CSV table of C-alpha atoms in Angstrom, one decimal:
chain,number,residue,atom,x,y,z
A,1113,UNK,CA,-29.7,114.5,-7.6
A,1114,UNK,CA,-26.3,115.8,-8.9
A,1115,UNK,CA,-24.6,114.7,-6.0
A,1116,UNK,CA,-26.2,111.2,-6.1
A,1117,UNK,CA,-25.1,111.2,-9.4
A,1118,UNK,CA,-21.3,112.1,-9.1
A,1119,UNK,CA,-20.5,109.7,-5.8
A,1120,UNK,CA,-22.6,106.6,-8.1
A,1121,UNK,CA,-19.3,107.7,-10.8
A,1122,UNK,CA,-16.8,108.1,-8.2
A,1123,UNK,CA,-17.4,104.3,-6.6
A,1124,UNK,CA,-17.9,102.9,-9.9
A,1125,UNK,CA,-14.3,104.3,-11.3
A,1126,UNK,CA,-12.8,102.7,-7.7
A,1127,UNK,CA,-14.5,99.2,-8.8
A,1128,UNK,CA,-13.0,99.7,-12.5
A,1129,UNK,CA,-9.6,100.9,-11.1
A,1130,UNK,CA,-9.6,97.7,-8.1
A,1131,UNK,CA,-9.7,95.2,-11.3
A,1132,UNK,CA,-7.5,96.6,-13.4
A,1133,UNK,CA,-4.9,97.3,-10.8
A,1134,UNK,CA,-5.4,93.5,-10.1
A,1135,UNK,CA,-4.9,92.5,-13.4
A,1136,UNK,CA,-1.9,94.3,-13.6
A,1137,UNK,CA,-0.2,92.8,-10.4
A,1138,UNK,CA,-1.0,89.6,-11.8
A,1139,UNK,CA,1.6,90.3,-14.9
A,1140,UNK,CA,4.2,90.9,-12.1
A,1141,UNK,CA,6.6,88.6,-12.0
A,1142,UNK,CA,6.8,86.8,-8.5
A,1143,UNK,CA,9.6,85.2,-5.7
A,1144,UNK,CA,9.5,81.6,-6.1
A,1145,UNK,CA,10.5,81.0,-2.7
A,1146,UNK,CA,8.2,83.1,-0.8
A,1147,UNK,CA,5.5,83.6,-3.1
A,1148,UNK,CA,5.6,87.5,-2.3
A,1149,UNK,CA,4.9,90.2,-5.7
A,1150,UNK,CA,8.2,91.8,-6.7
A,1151,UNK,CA,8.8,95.1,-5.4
A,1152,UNK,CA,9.3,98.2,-7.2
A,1153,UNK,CA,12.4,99.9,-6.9
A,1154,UNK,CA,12.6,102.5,-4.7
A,1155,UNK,CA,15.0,106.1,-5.1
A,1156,UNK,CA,16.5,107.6,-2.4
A,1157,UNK,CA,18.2,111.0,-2.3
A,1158,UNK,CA,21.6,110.7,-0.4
A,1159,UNK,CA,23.7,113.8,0.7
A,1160,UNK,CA,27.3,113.0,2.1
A,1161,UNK,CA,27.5,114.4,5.6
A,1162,UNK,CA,31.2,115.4,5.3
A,1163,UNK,CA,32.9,118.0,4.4
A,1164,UNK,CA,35.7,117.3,2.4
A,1165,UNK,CA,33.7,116.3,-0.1
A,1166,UNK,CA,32.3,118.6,-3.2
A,1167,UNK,CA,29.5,120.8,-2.8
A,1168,UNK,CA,28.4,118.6,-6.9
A,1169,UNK,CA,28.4,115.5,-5.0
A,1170,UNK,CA,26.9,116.1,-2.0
A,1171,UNK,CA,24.1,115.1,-2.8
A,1172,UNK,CA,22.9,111.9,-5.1
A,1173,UNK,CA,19.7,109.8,-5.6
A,1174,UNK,CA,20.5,105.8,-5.2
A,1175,UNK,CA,18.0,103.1,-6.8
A,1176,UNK,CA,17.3,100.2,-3.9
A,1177,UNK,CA,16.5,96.9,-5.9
A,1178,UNK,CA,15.6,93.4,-4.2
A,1179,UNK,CA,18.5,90.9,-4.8
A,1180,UNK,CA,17.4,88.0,-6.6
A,1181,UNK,CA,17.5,85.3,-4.2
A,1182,UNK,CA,18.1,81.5,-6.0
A,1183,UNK,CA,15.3,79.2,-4.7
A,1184,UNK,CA,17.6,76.3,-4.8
A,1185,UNK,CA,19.8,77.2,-2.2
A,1186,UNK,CA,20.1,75.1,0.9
A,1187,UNK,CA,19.0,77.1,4.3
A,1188,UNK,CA,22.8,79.1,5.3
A,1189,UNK,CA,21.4,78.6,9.2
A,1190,UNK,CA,21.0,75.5,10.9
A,1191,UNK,CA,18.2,75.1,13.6
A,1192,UNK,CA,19.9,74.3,17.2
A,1193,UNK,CA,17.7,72.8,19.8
A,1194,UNK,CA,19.4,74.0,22.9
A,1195,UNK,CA,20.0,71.3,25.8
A,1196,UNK,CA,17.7,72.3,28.9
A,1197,UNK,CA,19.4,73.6,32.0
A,1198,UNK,CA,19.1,71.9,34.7
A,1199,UNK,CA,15.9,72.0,37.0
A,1200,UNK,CA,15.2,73.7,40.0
A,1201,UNK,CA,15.8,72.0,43.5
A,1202,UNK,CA,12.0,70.2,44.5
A,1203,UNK,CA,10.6,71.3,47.3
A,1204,UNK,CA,10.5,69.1,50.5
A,1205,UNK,CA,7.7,67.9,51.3
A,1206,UNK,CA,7.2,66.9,54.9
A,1207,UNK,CA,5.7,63.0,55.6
A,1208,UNK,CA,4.5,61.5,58.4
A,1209,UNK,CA,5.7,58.3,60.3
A,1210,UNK,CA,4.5,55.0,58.0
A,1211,UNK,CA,2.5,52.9,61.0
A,1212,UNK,CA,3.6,49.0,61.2
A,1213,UNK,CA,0.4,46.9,59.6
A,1214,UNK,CA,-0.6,44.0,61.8
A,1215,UNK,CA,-1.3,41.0,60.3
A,1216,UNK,CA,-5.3,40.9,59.6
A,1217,UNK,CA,-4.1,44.5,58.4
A,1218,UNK,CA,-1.9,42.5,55.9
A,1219,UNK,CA,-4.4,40.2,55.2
A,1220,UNK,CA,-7.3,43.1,54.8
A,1221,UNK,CA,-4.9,44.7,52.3
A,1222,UNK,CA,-3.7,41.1,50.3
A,1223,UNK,CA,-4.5,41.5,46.5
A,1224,UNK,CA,-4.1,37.4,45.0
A,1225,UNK,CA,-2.4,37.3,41.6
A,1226,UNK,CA,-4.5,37.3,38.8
A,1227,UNK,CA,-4.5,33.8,37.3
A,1228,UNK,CA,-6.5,33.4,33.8
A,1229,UNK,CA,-8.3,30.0,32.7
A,1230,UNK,CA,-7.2,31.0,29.2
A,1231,UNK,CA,-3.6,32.7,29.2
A,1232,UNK,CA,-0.3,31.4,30.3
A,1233,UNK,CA,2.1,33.2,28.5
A,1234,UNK,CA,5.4,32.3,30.8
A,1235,UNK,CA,3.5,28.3,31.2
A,1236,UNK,CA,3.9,28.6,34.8
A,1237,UNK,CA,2.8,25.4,36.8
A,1238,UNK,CA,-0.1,27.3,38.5
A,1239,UNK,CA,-1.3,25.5,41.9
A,1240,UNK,CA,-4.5,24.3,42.4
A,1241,UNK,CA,-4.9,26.2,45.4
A,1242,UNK,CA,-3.9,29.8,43.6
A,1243,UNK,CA,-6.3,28.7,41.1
A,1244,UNK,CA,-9.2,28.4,43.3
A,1245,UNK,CA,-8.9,31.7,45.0
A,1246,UNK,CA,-9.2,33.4,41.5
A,1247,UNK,CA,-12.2,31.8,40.5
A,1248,UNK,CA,-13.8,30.9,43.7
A,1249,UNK,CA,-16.6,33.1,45.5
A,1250,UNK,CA,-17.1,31.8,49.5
A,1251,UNK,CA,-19.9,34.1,49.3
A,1252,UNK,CA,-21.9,32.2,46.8
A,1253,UNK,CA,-23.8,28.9,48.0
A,1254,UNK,CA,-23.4,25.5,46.3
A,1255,UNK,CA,-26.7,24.0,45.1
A,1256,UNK,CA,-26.5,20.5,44.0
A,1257,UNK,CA,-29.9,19.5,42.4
A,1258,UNK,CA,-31.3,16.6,43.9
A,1259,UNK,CA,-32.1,14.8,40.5
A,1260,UNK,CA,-28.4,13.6,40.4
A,1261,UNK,CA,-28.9,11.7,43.5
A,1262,UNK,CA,-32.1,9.8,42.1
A,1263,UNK,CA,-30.7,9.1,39.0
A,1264,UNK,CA,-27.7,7.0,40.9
A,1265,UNK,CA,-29.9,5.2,43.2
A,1266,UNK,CA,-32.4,4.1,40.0
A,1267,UNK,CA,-29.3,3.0,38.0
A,1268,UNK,CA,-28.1,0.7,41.1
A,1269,UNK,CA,-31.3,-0.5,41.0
A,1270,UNK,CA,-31.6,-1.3,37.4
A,1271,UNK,CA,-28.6,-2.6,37.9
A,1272,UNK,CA,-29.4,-5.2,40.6
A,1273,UNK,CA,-32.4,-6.2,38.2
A,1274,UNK,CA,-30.4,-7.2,35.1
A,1275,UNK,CA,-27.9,-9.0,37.0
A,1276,UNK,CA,-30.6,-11.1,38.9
A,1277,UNK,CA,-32.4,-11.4,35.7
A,1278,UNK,CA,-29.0,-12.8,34.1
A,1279,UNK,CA,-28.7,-15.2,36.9
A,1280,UNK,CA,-32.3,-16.7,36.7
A,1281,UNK,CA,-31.7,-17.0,33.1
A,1282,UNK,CA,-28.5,-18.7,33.5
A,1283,UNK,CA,-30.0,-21.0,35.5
A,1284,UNK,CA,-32.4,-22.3,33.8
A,1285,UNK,CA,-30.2,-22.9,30.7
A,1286,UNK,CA,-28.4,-25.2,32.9
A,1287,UNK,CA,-31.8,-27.0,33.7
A,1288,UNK,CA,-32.7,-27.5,30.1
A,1289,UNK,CA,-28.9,-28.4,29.3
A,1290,UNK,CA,-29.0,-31.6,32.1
A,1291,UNK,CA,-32.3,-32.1,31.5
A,1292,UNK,CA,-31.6,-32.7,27.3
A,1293,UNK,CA,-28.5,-34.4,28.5
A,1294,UNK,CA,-30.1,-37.0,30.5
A,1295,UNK,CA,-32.9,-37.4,28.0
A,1296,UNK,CA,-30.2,-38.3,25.5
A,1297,UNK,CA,-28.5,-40.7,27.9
A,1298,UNK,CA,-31.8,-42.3,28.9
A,1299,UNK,CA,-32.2,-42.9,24.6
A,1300,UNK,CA,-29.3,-44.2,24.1
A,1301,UNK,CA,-29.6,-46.4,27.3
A,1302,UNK,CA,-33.0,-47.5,25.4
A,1303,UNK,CA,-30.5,-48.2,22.2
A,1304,UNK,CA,-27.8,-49.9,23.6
A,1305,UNK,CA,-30.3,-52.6,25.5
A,1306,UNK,CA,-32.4,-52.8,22.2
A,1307,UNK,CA,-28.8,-53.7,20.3
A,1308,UNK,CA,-27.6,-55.8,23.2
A,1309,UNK,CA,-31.4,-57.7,23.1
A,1310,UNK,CA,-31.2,-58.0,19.3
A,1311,UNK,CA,-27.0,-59.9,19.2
A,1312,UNK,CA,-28.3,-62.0,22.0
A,1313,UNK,CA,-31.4,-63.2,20.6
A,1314,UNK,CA,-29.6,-63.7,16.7
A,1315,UNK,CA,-26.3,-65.0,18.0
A,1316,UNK,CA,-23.1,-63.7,16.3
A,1317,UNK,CA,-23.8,-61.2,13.5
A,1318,UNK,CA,-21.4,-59.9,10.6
A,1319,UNK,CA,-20.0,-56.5,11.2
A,1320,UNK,CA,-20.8,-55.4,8.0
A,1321,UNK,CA,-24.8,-56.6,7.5
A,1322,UNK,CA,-26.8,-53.6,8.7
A,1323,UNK,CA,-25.2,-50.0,9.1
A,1324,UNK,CA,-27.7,-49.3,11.3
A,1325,UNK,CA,-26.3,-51.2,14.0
A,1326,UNK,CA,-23.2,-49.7,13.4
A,1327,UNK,CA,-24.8,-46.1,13.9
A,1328,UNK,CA,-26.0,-47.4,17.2
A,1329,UNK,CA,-23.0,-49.1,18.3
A,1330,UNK,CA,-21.3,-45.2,17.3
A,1331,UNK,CA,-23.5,-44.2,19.8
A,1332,UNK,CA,-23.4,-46.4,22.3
A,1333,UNK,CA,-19.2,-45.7,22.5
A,1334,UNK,CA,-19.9,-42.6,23.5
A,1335,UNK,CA,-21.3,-43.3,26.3
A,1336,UNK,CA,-19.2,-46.7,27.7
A,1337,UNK,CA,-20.2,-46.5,31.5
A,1338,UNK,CA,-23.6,-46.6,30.5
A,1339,UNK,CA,-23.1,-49.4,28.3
A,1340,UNK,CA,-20.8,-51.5,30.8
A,1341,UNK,CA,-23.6,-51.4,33.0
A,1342,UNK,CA,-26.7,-52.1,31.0
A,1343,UNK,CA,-24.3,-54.9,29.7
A,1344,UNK,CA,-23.6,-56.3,33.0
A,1345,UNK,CA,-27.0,-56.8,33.8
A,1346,UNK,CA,-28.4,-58.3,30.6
A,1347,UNK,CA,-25.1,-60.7,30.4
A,1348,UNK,CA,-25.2,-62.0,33.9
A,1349,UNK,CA,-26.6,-65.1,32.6
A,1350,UNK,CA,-23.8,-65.8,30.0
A,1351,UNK,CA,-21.5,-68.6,29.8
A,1352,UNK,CA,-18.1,-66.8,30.6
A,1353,UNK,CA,-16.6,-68.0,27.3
A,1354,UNK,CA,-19.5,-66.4,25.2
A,1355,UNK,CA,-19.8,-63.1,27.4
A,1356,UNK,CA,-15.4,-63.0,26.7
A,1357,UNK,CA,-16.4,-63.5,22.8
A,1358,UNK,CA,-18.8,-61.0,22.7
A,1359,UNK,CA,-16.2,-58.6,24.7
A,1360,UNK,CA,-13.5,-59.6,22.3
A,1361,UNK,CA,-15.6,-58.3,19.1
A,1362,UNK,CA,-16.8,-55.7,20.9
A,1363,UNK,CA,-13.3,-54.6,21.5
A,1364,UNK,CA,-12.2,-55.3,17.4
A,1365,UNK,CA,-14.6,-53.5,16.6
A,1366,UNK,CA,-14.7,-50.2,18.1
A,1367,UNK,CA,-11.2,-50.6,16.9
A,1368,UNK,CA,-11.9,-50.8,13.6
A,1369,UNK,CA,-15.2,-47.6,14.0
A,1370,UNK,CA,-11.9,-45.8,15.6
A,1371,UNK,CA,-9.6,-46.4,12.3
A,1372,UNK,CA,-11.8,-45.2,10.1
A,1373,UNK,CA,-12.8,-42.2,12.4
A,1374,UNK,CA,-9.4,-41.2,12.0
A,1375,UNK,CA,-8.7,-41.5,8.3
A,1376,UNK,CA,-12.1,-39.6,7.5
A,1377,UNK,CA,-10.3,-37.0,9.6
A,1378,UNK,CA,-7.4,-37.3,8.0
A,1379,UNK,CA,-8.8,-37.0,4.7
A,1380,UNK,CA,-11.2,-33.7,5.3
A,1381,UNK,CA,-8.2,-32.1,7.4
A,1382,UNK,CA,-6.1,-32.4,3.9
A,1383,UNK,CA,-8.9,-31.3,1.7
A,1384,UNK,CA,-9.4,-28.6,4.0
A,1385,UNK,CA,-5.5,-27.5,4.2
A,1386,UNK,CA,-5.7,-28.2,0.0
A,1387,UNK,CA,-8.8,-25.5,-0.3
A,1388,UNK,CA,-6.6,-23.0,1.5
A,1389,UNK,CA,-3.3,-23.9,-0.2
A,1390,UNK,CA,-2.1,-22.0,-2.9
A,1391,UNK,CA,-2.4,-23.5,-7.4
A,1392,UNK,CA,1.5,-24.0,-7.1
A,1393,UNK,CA,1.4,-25.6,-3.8
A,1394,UNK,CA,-1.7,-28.0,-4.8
A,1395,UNK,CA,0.2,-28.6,-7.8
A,1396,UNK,CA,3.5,-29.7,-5.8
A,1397,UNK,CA,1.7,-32.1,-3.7
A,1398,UNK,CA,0.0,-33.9,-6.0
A,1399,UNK,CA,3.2,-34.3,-8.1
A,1400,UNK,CA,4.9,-35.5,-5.1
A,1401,UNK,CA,1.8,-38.1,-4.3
A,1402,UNK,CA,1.9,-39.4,-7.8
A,1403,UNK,CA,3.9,-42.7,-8.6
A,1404,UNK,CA,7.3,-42.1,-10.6
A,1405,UNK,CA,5.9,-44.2,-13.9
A,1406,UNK,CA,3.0,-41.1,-13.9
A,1407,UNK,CA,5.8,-38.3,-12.6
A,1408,UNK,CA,7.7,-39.7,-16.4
A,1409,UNK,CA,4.4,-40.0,-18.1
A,1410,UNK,CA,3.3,-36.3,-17.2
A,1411,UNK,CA,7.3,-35.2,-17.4
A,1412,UNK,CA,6.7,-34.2,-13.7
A,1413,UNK,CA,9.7,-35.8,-12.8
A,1414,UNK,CA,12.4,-34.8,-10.4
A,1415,UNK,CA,15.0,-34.6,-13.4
A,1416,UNK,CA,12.1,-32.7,-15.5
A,1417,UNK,CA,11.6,-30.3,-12.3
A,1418,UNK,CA,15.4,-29.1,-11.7
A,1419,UNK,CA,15.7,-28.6,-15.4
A,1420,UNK,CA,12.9,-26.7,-15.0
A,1421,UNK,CA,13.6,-24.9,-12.4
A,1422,UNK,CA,17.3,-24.0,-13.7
A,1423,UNK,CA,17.1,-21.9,-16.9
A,1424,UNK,CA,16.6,-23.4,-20.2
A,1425,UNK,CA,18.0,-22.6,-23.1
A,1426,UNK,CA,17.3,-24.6,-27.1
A,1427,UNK,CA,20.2,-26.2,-27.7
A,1428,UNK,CA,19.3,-26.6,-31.5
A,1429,UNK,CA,20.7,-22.7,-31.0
A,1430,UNK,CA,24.2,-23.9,-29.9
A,1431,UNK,CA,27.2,-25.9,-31.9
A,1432,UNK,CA,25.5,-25.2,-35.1
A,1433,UNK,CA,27.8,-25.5,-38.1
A,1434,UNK,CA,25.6,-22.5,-39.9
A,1435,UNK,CA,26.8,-21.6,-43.6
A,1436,UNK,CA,29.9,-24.0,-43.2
A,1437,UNK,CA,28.4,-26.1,-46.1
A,1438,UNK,CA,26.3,-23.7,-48.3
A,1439,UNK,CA,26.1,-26.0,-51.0
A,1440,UNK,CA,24.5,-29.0,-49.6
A,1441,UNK,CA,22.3,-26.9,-47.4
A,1442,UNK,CA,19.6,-26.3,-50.0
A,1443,UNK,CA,19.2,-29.3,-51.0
A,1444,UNK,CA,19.4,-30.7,-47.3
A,1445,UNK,CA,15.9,-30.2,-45.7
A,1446,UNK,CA,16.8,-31.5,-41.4
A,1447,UNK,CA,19.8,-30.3,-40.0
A,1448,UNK,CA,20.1,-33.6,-37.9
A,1449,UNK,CA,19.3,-36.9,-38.6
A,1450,UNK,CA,16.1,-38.4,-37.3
A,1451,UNK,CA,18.1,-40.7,-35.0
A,1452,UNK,CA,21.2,-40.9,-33.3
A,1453,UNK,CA,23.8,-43.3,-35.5
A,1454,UNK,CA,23.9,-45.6,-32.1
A,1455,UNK,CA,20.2,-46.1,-31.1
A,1456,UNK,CA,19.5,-47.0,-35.2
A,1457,UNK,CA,21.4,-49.5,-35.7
A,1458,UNK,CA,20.5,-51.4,-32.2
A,1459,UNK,CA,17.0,-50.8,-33.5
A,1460,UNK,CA,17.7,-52.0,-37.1
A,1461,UNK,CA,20.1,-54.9,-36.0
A,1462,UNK,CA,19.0,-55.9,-32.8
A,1463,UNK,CA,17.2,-59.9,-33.5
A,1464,UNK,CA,14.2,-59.7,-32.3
A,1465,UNK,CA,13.4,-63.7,-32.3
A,1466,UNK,CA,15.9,-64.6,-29.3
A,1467,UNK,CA,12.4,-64.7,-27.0
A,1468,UNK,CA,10.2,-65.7,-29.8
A,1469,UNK,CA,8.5,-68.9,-29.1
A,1470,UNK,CA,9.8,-69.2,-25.2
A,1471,UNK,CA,8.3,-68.5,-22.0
A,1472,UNK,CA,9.7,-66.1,-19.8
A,1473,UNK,CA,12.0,-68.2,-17.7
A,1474,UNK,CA,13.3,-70.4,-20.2
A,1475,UNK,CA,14.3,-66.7,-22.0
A,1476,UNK,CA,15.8,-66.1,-18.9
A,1477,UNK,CA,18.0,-68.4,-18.0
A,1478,UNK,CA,19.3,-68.7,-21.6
A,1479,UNK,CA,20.6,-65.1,-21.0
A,1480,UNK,CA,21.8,-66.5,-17.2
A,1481,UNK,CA,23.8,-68.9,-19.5
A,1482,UNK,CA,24.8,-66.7,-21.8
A,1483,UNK,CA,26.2,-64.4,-19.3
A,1484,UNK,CA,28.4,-67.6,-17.3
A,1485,UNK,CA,29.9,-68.6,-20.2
A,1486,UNK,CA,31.2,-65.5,-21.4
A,1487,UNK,CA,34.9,-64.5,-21.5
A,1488,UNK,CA,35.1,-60.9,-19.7
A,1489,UNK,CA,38.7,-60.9,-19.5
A,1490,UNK,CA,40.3,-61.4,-22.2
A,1491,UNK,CA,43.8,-60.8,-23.5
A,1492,UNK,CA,44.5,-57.7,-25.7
A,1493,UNK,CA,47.4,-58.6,-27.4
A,1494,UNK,CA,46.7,-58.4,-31.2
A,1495,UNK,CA,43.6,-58.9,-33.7
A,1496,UNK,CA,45.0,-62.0,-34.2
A,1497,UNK,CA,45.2,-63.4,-31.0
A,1498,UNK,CA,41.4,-61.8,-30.3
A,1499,UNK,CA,38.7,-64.5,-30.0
A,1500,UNK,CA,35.7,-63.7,-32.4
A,1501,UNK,CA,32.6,-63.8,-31.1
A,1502,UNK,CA,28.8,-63.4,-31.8
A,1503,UNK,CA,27.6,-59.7,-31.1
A,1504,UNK,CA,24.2,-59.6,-29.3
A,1505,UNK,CA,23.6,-55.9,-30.9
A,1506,UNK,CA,24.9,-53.9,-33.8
A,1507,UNK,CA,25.8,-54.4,-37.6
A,1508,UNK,CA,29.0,-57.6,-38.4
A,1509,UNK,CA,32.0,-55.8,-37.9
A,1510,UNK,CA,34.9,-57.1,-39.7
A,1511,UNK,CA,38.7,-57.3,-39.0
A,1512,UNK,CA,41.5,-57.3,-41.7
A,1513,UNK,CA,44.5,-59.3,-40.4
A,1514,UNK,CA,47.5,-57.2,-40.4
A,1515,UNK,CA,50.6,-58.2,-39.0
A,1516,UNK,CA,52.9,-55.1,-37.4
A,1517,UNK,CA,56.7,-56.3,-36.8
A,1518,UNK,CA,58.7,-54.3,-34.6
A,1519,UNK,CA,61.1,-52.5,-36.2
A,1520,UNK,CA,64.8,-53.4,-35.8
A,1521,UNK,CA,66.4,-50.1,-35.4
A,1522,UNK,CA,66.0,-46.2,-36.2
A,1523,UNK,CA,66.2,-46.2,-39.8
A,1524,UNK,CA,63.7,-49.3,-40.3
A,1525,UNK,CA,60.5,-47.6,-38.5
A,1526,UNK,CA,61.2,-44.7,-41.2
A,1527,UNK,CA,61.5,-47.5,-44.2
A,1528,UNK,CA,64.2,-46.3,-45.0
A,1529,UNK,CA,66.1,-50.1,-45.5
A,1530,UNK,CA,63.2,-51.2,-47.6
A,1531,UNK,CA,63.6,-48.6,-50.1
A,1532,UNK,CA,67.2,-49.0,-50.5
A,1533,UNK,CA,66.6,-53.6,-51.1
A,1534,UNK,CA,64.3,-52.5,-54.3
A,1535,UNK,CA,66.5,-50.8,-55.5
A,1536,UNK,CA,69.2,-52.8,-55.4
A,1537,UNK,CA,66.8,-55.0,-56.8
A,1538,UNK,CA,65.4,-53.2,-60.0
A,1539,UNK,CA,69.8,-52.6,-60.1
């Protein structure tokens, strides 16, 4: 029990004595580069081996201490890799004789290049054949499904169907096609003898009594051979000069049917060129239609249309005397006068009763007489000399008589004599 006791003691100090001495270590300080504990200094006893020296100092103790060792400090050795010697001599190895290969040999052993559907990196121009022998397998048997073959021969059939089916139909549109045709030559056949019946048994008729007859003689020129001949045997008992007649009007008036054809063309070709034209087009035609007194009554004249072309500017704006005369402009309310100075007085002055009470000719050949008997050319000497006659427009003008003597010499034009003769004078 004692013993029990004491070894229970014993491994329990060892325990304590195991944490403590840990705890210690860990106050240690410790190598930063290595992470090793520092060591304790260590004493050695150290006796000189020779003999000069002193029996004192043979003998002394010496404290070993790690040197500190700075972690900073780059390696003082480089690592070398040394270059490898060169290799050992192989071993010869002994071959046999390579055999020749015979051609099915060569052909047994033939690899083809490996061509891709999808990859062409280098874009080679691969053959066709080269191509095949990747993808094809002789082994493999071709099936071709017999289907294909009846659908071609049912579409050749189908096909020989519709096209005898368009034929047939073709056909018998041209049937009905002659057959309206000749039922509308055999009516207007029945019109043209009905018309020819009808002059024959009224004699001569006006062109323009019925315009039925003149639908049915629109019909009957379109159809002339049919016509002639009906005509030829309804007319074979006509006097020659009445069956000529008859031609004659016949001839005057499909004439006449073809004028008027053409002018109603006419007109709905323009009217259809005028829907399509443009509103500055339409409105240049009509202008250009118009007579010239309704181009000056509209101002659609050809003056009024380069004027209006060109730019325009108000001319009121221009050779305006503005502020010159500030003191009669207030009371002034126009800046022009109503009417030019000319055109007012021929309007005020002009007699008016020159072609009152005559006709027309007798007004004109007063003027005719007037005209003869006038003077055109006469001389331009001096107011004195001048004829005066009557003015046909304008307000009386008169003329003061002035007589102008030539002058004698230098000094006279000046008056330079007459001044000095009234002096003398009042002397």
């Amino acid at each position: 029990m004692e013993e029990s006791a004491i070894d229970t003691a014993k491994r329990t100090k060892e325990a304590i004595d195991k944490i403590i001495d840990s705890k210690l270590r860990g106050e240690k300080p410790t190598i930063v580069g290595t992470g090793e504990k520092k060591k304790d200094a260590t004493y050695i006893r150290y006796k000189s081996s020779s003999a000069l020296s002193d029996d004192e100092n043979k003998s002394r103790i010496i404290k070993i201490v790690d040197k500190q060792v700075d972690p900073m400090l780059p390696p003082s050795f480089k690592i070398k890799k040394v270059p490898q010697g060169p290799s050992d001599a192989p071993e010869p190895v002994l071959h046999e004789q390579a055999k020749k290969l015979s051609a099915e040999d060569q052909k047994k052993w033939y690899i083809p290049p490996v061509v891709s559907n999808w990859k062409n990196t280098n874009g080679f121009a691969i053959s066709i054949d080269k191509r095949m022998a990747s993808i094809s397998n002789d082994s493999e048997e071709k099936y071709v499904n017999d289907n294909f073959s009846n659908l071609s021969e049912a579409l050749e059939v189908a096909d020989k169907q519709a096209r005898e089916e368009i034929k047939l139909r073709a056909k018998m549109q041209k049937k009905l096609l002659q057959q309206k045709a000749i039922e509308k030559e055999n009516r207007l056949r029945e019109i043209a003898e009905a018309a020819r019946q009808k002059r024959l048994g009224r004699g001569r008729k006006s062109r323009w009594d019925d315009d039925d007859e003149e639908k049915d003689e629109d019909e009957v020129n379109k159809n002339k051979s049919s016509e002639v001949n009906v005509g030829i045997k309804n007319e074979g008992d006509l006097n020659p000069e009445r069956r000529k007649n008859i031609e004659n009007y016949e001839k005057t008036a499909a004439e006449r049917r073809e004028i008027l054809r053409n002018e109603r063309r006419r007109k709905a070709e323009k009217e259809l060129r005028m829907a399509s034209v443009g509103t500055v087009t339409k409105a240049k035609i009509l202008s250009n239609e118009r007579d010239i007194t309704e181009r000056v009554a509209l101002r659609v004249s050809d003056r009024t249309s380069k004027e209006k072309s060109e730019t325009q500017y108000d001319s009121r704006l221009f050779l305006q005397a503005a502020g010159t005369n500030t003191l009669n402009g207030e009371d002034q309310l126009y800046d022009k006068p109503l009417f030019s100075t000319q055109d007012a007085m021929n309007d005020l002055y002009s007699h008016g009763n020159a072609n009152r009470g005559y006709d027309e000719d007798d007004f004109a050949e007063s003027q005719i007489g007037k005209f003869t008997s006038e003077n055109r050319y006469e001389s331009l000497k001096s107011n004195t000399e001048k004829k005066v006659g009557k003015q046909s427009h304008g307000p009386v003008q008169f003329a003061k008589e002035t007589t102008i003597q030539e002058p004698e010499d230098h000094n006279e034009s000046y008056g330079l004599k007459t001044n000095q003769k009234k002096k003398q004078k009042l002397s």
